[in-house]
Structure formats: structure tokens, C-alpha cells
Short mmCIF file of C-alpha atoms in Angstrom, two decimals:
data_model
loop_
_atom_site.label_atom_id
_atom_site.label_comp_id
_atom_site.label_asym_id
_atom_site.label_seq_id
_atom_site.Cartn_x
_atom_site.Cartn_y
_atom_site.Cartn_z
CA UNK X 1 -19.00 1.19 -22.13
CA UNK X 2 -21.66 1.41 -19.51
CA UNK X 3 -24.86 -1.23 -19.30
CA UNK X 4 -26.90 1.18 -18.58
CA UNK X 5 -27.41 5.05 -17.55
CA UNK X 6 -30.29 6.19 -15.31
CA UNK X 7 -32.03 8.69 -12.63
CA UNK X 8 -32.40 7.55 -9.50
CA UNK X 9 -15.64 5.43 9.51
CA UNK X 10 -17.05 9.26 9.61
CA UNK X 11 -15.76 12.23 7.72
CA UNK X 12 -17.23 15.52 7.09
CA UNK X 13 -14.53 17.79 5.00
CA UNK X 14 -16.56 16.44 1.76
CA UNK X 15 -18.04 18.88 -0.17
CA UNK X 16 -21.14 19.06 -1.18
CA UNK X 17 -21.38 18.85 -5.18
CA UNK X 18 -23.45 21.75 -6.52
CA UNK X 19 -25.71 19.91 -8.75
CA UNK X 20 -27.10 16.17 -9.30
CA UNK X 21 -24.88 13.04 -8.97
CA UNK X 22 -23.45 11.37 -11.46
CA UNK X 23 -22.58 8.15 -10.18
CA UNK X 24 -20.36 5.13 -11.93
CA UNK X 25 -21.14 1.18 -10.24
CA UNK X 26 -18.68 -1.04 -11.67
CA UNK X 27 -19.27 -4.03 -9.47
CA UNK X 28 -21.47 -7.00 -10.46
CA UNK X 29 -22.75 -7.92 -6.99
CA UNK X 30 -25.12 -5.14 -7.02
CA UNK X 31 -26.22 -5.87 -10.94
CA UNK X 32 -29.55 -8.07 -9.25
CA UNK X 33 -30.17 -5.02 -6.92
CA UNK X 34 -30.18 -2.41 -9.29
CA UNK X 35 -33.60 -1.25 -8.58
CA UNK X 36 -32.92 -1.80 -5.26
CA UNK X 37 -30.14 0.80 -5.51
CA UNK X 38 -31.72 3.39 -7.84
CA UNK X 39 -34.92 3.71 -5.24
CA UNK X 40 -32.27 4.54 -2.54
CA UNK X 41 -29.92 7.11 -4.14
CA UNK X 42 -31.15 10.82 -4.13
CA UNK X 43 -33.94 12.07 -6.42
CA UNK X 44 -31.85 13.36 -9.66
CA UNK X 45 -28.95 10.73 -9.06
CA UNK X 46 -27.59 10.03 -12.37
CA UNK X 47 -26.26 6.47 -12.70
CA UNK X 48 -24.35 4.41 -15.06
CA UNK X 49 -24.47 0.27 -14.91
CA UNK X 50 -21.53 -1.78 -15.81
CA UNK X 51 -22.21 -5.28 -15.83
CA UNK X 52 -19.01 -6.02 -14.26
CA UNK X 53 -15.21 -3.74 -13.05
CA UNK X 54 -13.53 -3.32 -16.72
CA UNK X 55 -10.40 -0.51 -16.42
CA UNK X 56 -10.59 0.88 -19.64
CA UNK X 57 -14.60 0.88 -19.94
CA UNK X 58 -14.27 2.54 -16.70
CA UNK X 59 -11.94 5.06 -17.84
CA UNK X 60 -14.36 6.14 -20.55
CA UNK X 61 -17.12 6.28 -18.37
CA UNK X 62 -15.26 8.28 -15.41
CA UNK X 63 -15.15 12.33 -16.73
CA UNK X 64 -17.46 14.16 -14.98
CA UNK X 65 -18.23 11.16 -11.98
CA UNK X 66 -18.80 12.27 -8.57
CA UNK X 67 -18.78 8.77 -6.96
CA UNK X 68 -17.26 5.26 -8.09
CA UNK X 69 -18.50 2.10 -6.64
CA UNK X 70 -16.68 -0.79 -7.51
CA UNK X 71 -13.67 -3.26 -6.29
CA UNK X 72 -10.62 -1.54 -7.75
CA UNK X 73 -9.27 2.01 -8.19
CA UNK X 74 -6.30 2.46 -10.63
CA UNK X 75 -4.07 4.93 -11.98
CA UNK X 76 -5.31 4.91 -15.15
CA UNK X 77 -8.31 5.47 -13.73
CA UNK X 78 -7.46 8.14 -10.96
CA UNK X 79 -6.02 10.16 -14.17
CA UNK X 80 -9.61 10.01 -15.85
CA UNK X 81 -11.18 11.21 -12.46
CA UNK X 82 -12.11 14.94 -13.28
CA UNK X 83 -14.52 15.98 -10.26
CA UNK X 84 -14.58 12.91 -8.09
CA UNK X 85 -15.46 12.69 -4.79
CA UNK X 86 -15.87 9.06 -3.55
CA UNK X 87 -14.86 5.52 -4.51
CA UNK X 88 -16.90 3.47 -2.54
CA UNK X 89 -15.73 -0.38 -1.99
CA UNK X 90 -18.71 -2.71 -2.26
CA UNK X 91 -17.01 -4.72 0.49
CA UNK X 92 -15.21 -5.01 3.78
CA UNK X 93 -11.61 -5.13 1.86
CA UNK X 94 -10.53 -2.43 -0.30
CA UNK X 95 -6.82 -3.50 -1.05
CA UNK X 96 -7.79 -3.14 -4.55
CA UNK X 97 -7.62 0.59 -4.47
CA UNK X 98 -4.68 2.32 -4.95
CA UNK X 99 -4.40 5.11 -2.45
CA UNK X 100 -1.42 7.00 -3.96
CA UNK X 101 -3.87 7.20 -7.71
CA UNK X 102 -6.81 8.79 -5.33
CA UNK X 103 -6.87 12.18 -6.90
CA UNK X 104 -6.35 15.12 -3.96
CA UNK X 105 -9.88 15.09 -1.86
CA UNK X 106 -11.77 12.05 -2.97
CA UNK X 107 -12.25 9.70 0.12
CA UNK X 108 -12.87 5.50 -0.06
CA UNK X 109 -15.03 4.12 1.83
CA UNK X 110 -16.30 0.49 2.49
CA UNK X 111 -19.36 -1.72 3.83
CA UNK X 112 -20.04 -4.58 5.87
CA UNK X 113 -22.87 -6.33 6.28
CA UNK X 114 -22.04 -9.94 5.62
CA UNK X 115 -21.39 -10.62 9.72
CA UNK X 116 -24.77 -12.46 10.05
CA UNK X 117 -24.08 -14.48 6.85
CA UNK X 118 -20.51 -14.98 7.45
CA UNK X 119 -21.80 -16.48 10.85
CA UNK X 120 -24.24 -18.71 9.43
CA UNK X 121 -21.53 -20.32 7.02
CA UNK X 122 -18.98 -21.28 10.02
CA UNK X 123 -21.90 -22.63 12.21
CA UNK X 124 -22.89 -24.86 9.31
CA UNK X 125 -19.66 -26.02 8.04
CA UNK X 126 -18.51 -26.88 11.70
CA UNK X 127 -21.77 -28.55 11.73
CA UNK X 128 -20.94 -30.75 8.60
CA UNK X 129 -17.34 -31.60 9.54
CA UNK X 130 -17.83 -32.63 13.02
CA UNK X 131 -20.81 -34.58 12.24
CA UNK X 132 -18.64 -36.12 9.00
CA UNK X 133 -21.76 -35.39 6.82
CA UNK X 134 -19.83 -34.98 3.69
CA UNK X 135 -18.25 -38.84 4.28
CA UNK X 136 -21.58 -40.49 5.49
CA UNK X 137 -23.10 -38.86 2.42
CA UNK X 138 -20.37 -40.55 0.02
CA UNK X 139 -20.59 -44.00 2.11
CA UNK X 140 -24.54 -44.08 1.31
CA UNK X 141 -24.41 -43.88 -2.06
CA UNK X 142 -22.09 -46.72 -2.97
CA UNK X 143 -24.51 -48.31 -0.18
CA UNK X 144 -22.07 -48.45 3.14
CA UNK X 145 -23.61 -47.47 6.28
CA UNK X 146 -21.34 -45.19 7.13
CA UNK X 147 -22.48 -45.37 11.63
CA UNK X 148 -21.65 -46.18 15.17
CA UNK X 149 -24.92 -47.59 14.87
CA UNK X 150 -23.98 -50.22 12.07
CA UNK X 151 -20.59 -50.29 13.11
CA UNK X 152 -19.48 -50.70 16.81
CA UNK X 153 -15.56 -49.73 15.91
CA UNK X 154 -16.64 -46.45 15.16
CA UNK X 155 -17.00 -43.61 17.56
CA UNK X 156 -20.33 -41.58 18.06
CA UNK X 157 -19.20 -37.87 16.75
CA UNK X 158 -19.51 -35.00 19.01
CA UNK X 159 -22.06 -31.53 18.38
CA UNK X 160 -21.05 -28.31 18.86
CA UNK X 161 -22.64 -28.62 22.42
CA UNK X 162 -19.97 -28.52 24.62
CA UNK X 163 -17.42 -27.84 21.99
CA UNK X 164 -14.54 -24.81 22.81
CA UNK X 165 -14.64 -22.62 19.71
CA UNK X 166 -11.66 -20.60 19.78
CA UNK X 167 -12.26 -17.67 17.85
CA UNK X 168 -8.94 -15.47 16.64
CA UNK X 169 -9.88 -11.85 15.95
CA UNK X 170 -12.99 -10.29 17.92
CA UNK X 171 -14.82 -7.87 15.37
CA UNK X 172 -17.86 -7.87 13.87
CA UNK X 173 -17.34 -11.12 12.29
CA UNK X 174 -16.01 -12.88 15.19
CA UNK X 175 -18.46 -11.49 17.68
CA UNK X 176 -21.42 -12.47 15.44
CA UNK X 177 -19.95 -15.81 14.73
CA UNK X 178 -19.32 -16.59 18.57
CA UNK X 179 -23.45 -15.40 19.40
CA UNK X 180 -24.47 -18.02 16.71
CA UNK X 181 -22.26 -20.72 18.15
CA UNK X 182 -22.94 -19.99 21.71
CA UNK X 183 -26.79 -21.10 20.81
CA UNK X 184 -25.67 -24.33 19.69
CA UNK X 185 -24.48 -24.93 23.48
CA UNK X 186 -20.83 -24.50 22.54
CA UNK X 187 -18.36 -22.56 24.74
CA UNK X 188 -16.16 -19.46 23.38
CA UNK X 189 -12.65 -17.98 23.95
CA UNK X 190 -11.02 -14.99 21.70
CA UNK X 191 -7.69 -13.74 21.64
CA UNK X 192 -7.90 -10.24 19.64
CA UNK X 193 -5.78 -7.35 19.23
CA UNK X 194 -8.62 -5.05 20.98
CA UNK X 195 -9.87 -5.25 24.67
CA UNK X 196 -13.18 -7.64 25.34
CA UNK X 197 -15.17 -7.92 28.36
CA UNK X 198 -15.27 -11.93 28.49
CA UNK X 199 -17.74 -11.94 31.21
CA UNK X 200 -20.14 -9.86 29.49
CA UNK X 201 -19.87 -11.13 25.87
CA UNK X 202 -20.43 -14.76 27.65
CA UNK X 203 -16.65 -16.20 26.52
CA UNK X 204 -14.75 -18.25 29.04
CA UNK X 205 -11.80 -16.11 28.75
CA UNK X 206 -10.56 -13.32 25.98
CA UNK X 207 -6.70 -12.42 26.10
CA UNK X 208 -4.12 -10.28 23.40
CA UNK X 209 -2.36 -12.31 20.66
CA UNK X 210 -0.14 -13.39 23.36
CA UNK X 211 -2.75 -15.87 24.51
CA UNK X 212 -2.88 -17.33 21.03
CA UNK X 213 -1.31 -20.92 21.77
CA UNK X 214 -3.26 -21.24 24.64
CA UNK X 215 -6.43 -20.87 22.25
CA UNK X 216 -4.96 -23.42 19.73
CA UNK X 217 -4.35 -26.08 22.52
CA UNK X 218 -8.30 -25.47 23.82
CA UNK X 219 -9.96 -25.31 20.95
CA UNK X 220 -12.30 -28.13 19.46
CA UNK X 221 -12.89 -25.46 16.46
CA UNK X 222 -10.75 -22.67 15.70
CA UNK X 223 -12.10 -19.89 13.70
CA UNK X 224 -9.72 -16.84 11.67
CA UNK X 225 -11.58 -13.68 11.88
CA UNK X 226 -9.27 -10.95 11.47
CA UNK X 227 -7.39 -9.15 7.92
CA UNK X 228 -4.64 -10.20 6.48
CA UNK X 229 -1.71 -7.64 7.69
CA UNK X 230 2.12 -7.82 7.81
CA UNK X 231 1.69 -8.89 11.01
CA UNK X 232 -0.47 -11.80 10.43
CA UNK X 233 0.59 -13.73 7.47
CA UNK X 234 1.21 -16.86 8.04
CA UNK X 235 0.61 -16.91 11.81
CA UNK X 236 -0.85 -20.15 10.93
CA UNK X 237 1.98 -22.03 10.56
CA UNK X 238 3.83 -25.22 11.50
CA UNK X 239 4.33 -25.07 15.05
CA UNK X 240 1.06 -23.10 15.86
CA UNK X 241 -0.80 -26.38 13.70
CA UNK X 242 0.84 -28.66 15.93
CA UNK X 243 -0.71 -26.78 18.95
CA UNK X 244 -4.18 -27.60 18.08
CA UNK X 245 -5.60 -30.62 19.35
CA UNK X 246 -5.41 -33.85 17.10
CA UNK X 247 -9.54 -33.65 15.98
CA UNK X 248 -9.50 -29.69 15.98
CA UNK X 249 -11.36 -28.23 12.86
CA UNK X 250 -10.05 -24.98 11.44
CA UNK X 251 -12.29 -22.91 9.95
CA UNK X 252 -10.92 -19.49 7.82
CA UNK X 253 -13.10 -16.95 6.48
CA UNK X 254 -10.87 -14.27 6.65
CA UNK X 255 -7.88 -14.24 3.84
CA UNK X 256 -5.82 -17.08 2.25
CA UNK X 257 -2.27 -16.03 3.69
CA UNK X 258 -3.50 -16.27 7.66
CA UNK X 259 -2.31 -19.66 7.52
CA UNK X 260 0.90 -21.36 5.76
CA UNK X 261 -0.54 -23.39 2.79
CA UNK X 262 2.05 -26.38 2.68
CA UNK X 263 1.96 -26.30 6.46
CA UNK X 264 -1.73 -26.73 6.28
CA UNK X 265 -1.91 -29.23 3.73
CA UNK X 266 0.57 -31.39 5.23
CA UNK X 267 -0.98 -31.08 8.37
CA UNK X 268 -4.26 -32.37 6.82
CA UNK X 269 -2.58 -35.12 4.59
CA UNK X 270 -1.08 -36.96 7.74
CA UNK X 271 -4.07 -35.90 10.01
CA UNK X 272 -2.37 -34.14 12.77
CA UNK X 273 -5.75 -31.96 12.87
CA UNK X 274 -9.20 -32.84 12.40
CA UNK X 275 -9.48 -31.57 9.33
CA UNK X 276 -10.54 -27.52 7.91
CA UNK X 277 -13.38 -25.40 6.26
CA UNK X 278 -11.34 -23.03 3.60
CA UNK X 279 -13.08 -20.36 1.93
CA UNK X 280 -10.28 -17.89 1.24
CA UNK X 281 -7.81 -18.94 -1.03
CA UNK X 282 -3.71 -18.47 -2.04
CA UNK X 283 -4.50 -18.16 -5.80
CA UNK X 284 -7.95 -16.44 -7.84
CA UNK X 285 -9.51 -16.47 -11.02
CA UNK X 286 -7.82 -13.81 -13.40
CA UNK X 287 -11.19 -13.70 -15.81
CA UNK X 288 -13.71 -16.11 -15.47
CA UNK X 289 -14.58 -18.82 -13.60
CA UNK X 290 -11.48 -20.71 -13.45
CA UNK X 291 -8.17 -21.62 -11.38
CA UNK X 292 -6.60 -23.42 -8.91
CA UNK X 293 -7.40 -22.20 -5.43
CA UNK X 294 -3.70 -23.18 -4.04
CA UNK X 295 -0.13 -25.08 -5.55
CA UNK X 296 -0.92 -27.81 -3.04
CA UNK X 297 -3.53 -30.50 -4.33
CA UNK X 298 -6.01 -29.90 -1.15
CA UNK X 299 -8.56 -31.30 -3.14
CA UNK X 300 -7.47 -34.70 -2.79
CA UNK X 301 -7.62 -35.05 0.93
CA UNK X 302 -10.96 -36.07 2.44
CA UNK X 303 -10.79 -33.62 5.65
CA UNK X 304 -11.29 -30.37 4.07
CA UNK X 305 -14.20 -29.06 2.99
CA UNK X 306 -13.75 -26.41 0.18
CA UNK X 307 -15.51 -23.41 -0.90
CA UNK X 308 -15.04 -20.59 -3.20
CA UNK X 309 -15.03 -17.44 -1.26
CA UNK X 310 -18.90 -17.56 -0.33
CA UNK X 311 -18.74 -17.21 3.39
CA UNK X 312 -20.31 -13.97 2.82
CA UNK X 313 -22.34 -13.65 -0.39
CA UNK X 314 -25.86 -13.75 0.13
CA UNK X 315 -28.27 -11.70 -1.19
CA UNK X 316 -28.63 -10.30 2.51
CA UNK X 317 -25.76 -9.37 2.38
CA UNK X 318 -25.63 -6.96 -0.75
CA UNK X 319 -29.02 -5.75 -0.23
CA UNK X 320 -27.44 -4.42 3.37
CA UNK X 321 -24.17 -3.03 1.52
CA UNK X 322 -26.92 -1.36 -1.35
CA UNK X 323 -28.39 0.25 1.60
CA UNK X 324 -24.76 1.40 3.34
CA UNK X 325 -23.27 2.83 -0.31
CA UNK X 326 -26.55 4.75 -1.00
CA UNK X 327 -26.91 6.26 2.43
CA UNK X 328 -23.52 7.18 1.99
CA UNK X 329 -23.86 8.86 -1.52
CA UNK X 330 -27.24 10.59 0.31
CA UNK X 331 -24.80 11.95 2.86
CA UNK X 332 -22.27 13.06 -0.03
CA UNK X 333 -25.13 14.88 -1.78
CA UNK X 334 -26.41 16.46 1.01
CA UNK X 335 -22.87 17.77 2.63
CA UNK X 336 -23.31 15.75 5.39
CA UNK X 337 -19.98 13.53 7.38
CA UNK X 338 -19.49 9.98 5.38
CA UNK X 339 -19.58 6.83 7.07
CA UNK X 340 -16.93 3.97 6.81
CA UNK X 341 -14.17 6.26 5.98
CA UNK X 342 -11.57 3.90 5.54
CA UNK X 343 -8.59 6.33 3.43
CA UNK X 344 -7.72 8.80 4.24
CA UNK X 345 -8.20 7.76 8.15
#
């Protein structure tokens, strides 16, 4: 059952409902901004609060729901739908909802917003595993001075100044990600399915996917920034691994499945790359807080740094969705075109 119950890409063939909202959040990213969200929404907006997506709570809750917000739209659920209008994604991906169970007229939508923070994580894990933070800091504690300084055989490590970021996919992401890194002195080259004005956007050079080995064989850091497709799983694989350069750092913030997992872990076990920054996994929690990220033991090399899908989750960023989804529901309630249209297109 609900927590709670209170007041609080464009398309315009939405209808405008005649009388208040009644809308259902199922998501618990926006549970902190719920206040936040209920001083947005349209005076008269009825809401109801789960603390997190449960289908059959859900189901209950869904007669008589203009607008859904949350990660995953079933059949079960699309059956329950009597008069809605909108399922709104609280994120960038929505390959959680089922298209075919959208009853006839309701639209889904999605929201961004987690470019700047996205950004932020790639300039500071690049940071940490070109510097070899993460080793100097384990060296220190068992007392090892872990330093050109202390140790002549060692090499002084490089900054990003100077470095070639190669940056595969050029959207809001990737274009955010190269302005950060171009402050840190670094230089930038894309290769992205849409056109780029290089010279204006300050890269070296931008080309189609058919420049991608040239951007492997460049690149000091190589960053995936585009969705996971047909098209582009596993693109990442064997022979495009061996392209990179011997101390290249990957970097993927995008999805698991970009890249060939064995490929990549052997590829890190006998150090024919620099090492990688993986925040999007091959295997998720299914309830709670527990699971392997991948078959392959990646935790037991040293050159990886690991993280649990939190490239993008800052508060910034779901304040900024909170402000996308209720604009949006404004613009359902007052019969004006939706933004972020993503089905059907």
C-alpha cells in the first residue's frame, strides 16, 4: 500500500484531465525530496508515496492514477491502469517499461540531469587511477612509502594535463564530461554516432564509429558515454582492448554490456591496459543490497577501481529530475506539449 497520500522529447496530443491529479511515485530516489516535489506539482495534485517500486502494491494503488513515476511499468500493472496518462521514468533509461502493457494514449517520458555529476565522477576517478591514489593509500598504512620520491625505480605518474581523453558517444554526458576534463589541461577526441563541430567544442578531432580504433590507439583515458543498443554490446571487446595503449584507463558510466566482461578482466589480470573505473555492472541486486556485480572475480585485481552504479546519484541530481517530472505533470495538467517524450517517439 502507499506511504503516504497528499495535496500538492515534446508531445502535445495529451489531454488535459478534467479535474485534479492523482499522481502514484513509486521510486525511492525522490523519497528525501518529497517536499521538494509536492511544492512543485500543481495546486490540488493528489499524491501517493511508496517508499520504494513494489508491483502488486502498485497495482492496488493504480485505479483512478493519472500519472506514474517510477522505474518499471508492467502488465500487471498496465491492466490496473484505468485513466492513465503518463509514466514518467525517474531516469535517463526506461528499459524497465514495457511499451506493448502501455494502455492506448498514455505516453513515458524520462529525465536527465545527472550530466554535471556524471562528469564530476569520471574527472575524479581518472584523477585517482592515474595518480595510483588507491595503492599509495594501501602502501601508507602498512608504512611503505609508496613514491618516486622514496624510490628512484619508480616512475613519476602523469595528470590529466596533457592527457588524450577519448571520449565514445558525444551527448549530454560526454559533452559535459569532455568541458570538465578540458579544464584539467587534458586534450579531447569523440567518435559519436551524431555530427560534432570539433573546432568549436575545442576536441582535436571528432569522427563516426568508424574512427573508433583510431580513438582507442590515442587515448590515455577512454570514456563510454553512449546506451547500451544491439549495436553496441560488446563493442568493447578483445581486439578493440588490445588497441588501447598499454597504461590506458577505461572509464564506463554508461551500461555493463558496452564492453566484454572476460575480455576486460583478462585484459586487466595480465595488464595489457592501465587498468578501469566500472560503475555499470553485468549482474544487480534482485532485493536488497546484495550480489555479485560480474561472474569474473574483478575484485581481486588491483587496477580497477569499483563502484556501484553512483556515477550519477547525487542529490543534485534528483532535485533536477524532481524539477523535470513536476514541470512535466504541470504541463499534463494544464494541456500543454510534454517534454522528454521518449515512447511513443
Amino acid at each position: 500500500m502507499p506511504n503516504g497520500t497528499s495535496q500538492a522529447g515534446d508531445r502535445d496530443d495529451v489531454a488535459r484531465p478534467p479535474h485534479p491529479l492523482r499522481v502514484v511515485i513509486a521510486d525511492a530516489n525522490f523519497v528525501p525530496h518529497r517536499a521538494l516535489m509536492e511544492a512543485q506539482l500543481p495546486a490540488g495534485t493528489v499524491l501517493s508515496w511508496h517508499p520504494a517500486f513494489d508491483e502488486a502494491a502498485v497495482v492496488a494503488d493504480l485505479a483512478g492514477a493519472d500519472v506514474f513515476v517510477g522505474p518499471r511499468f508492467t502488465a500487471a500493472m498496465g491492466a490496473a491502469a484505468d485513466s492513465l496518462r503518463l509514466v514518467h521514468v525517474g531516469g535517463a533509461g526506461y528499459d524497465g517499461v514495457d511499451t506493448k502493457a502501455l494502455p492506448e494514449g498514455v505516453v513515458c517520458a524520462n529525465t536527465f540531469c545527472h550530466e554535471s555529476s556524471i562528469a564530476e565522477y569520471v574527472a575524479a576517478t581518472s584523477v585517482v587511477m592515474r595518480r595510483q591514489f588507491l595503492q599509495q593509500d594501501r602502501a601508507l598504512r602498512t608504512g611503505h612509502w609508496d613514491s618516486s620520491v622514496y624510490e628512484s625505480q619508480r616512475c613519476q605518474l602523469n595528470s590529466l594535463a596533457g592527457a588524450t581523453v577519448g571520449i565514445i558517444g558525444y551527448g549530454h554526458i560526454g559533452s559535459r564530461t569532455w568541458q570538465l576534463m578540458r579544464a584539467f589541461g587534458a586534450s579531447g577526441v569523440t567518435v559519436t554516432p551524431r555530427p560534432v563541430d570539433a573546432e568549436r567544442e575545442g576536441l582535436n578531432w571528432a569522427a563516426g564509429v568508424d574512427g573508433l580504433d583510431r580513438l582507442l590507439a590515442e587515448s590515455d583515458v577512454v570514456v563510454l558515454c553512449l546506451p547500451l543498443r544491439p549495436d553496441t554490446h560488446h563493442m568493447i571487446g578483445t581486439a578493440r582492448l588490445a588497441a588501447m595503449k598499454p597504461d590506458a584507463l577505461l572509464v564506463n558510466v554508461s551500461r555493463g554490456p558496452l564492453v566484454d566482461p572476460e575480455a576486460l578482466y583478462e585484459a586487466l589480470k595480465e595488464r595489457r591496459i592501465g587498468g578501469a573505473v566500472i560503475d555499470v555492472w553485468y549482474q544487480y541486486p534482485a532485493g536488497g543490497a546484495h550480489a555479485q556485480p560480474a561472474p569474473q572475480p574483478f575484485a581481486a585485481l588491483d587496477n580497477v577501481l569499483m563502484t556501484p552504479h553512483i556515477s550519477g546519484v547525487t542529490r543534485q541530481t534528483f532535485e533536477g529530475r524532481v524539477h523535470d517530472i513536476a514541470a512535466n505533470i504541470g504541463r499534463l495538467a494544464a494541456g500543454e506539449p510534454l517534454r522528454n517524450v521518449v515512447f511513443p517517439r
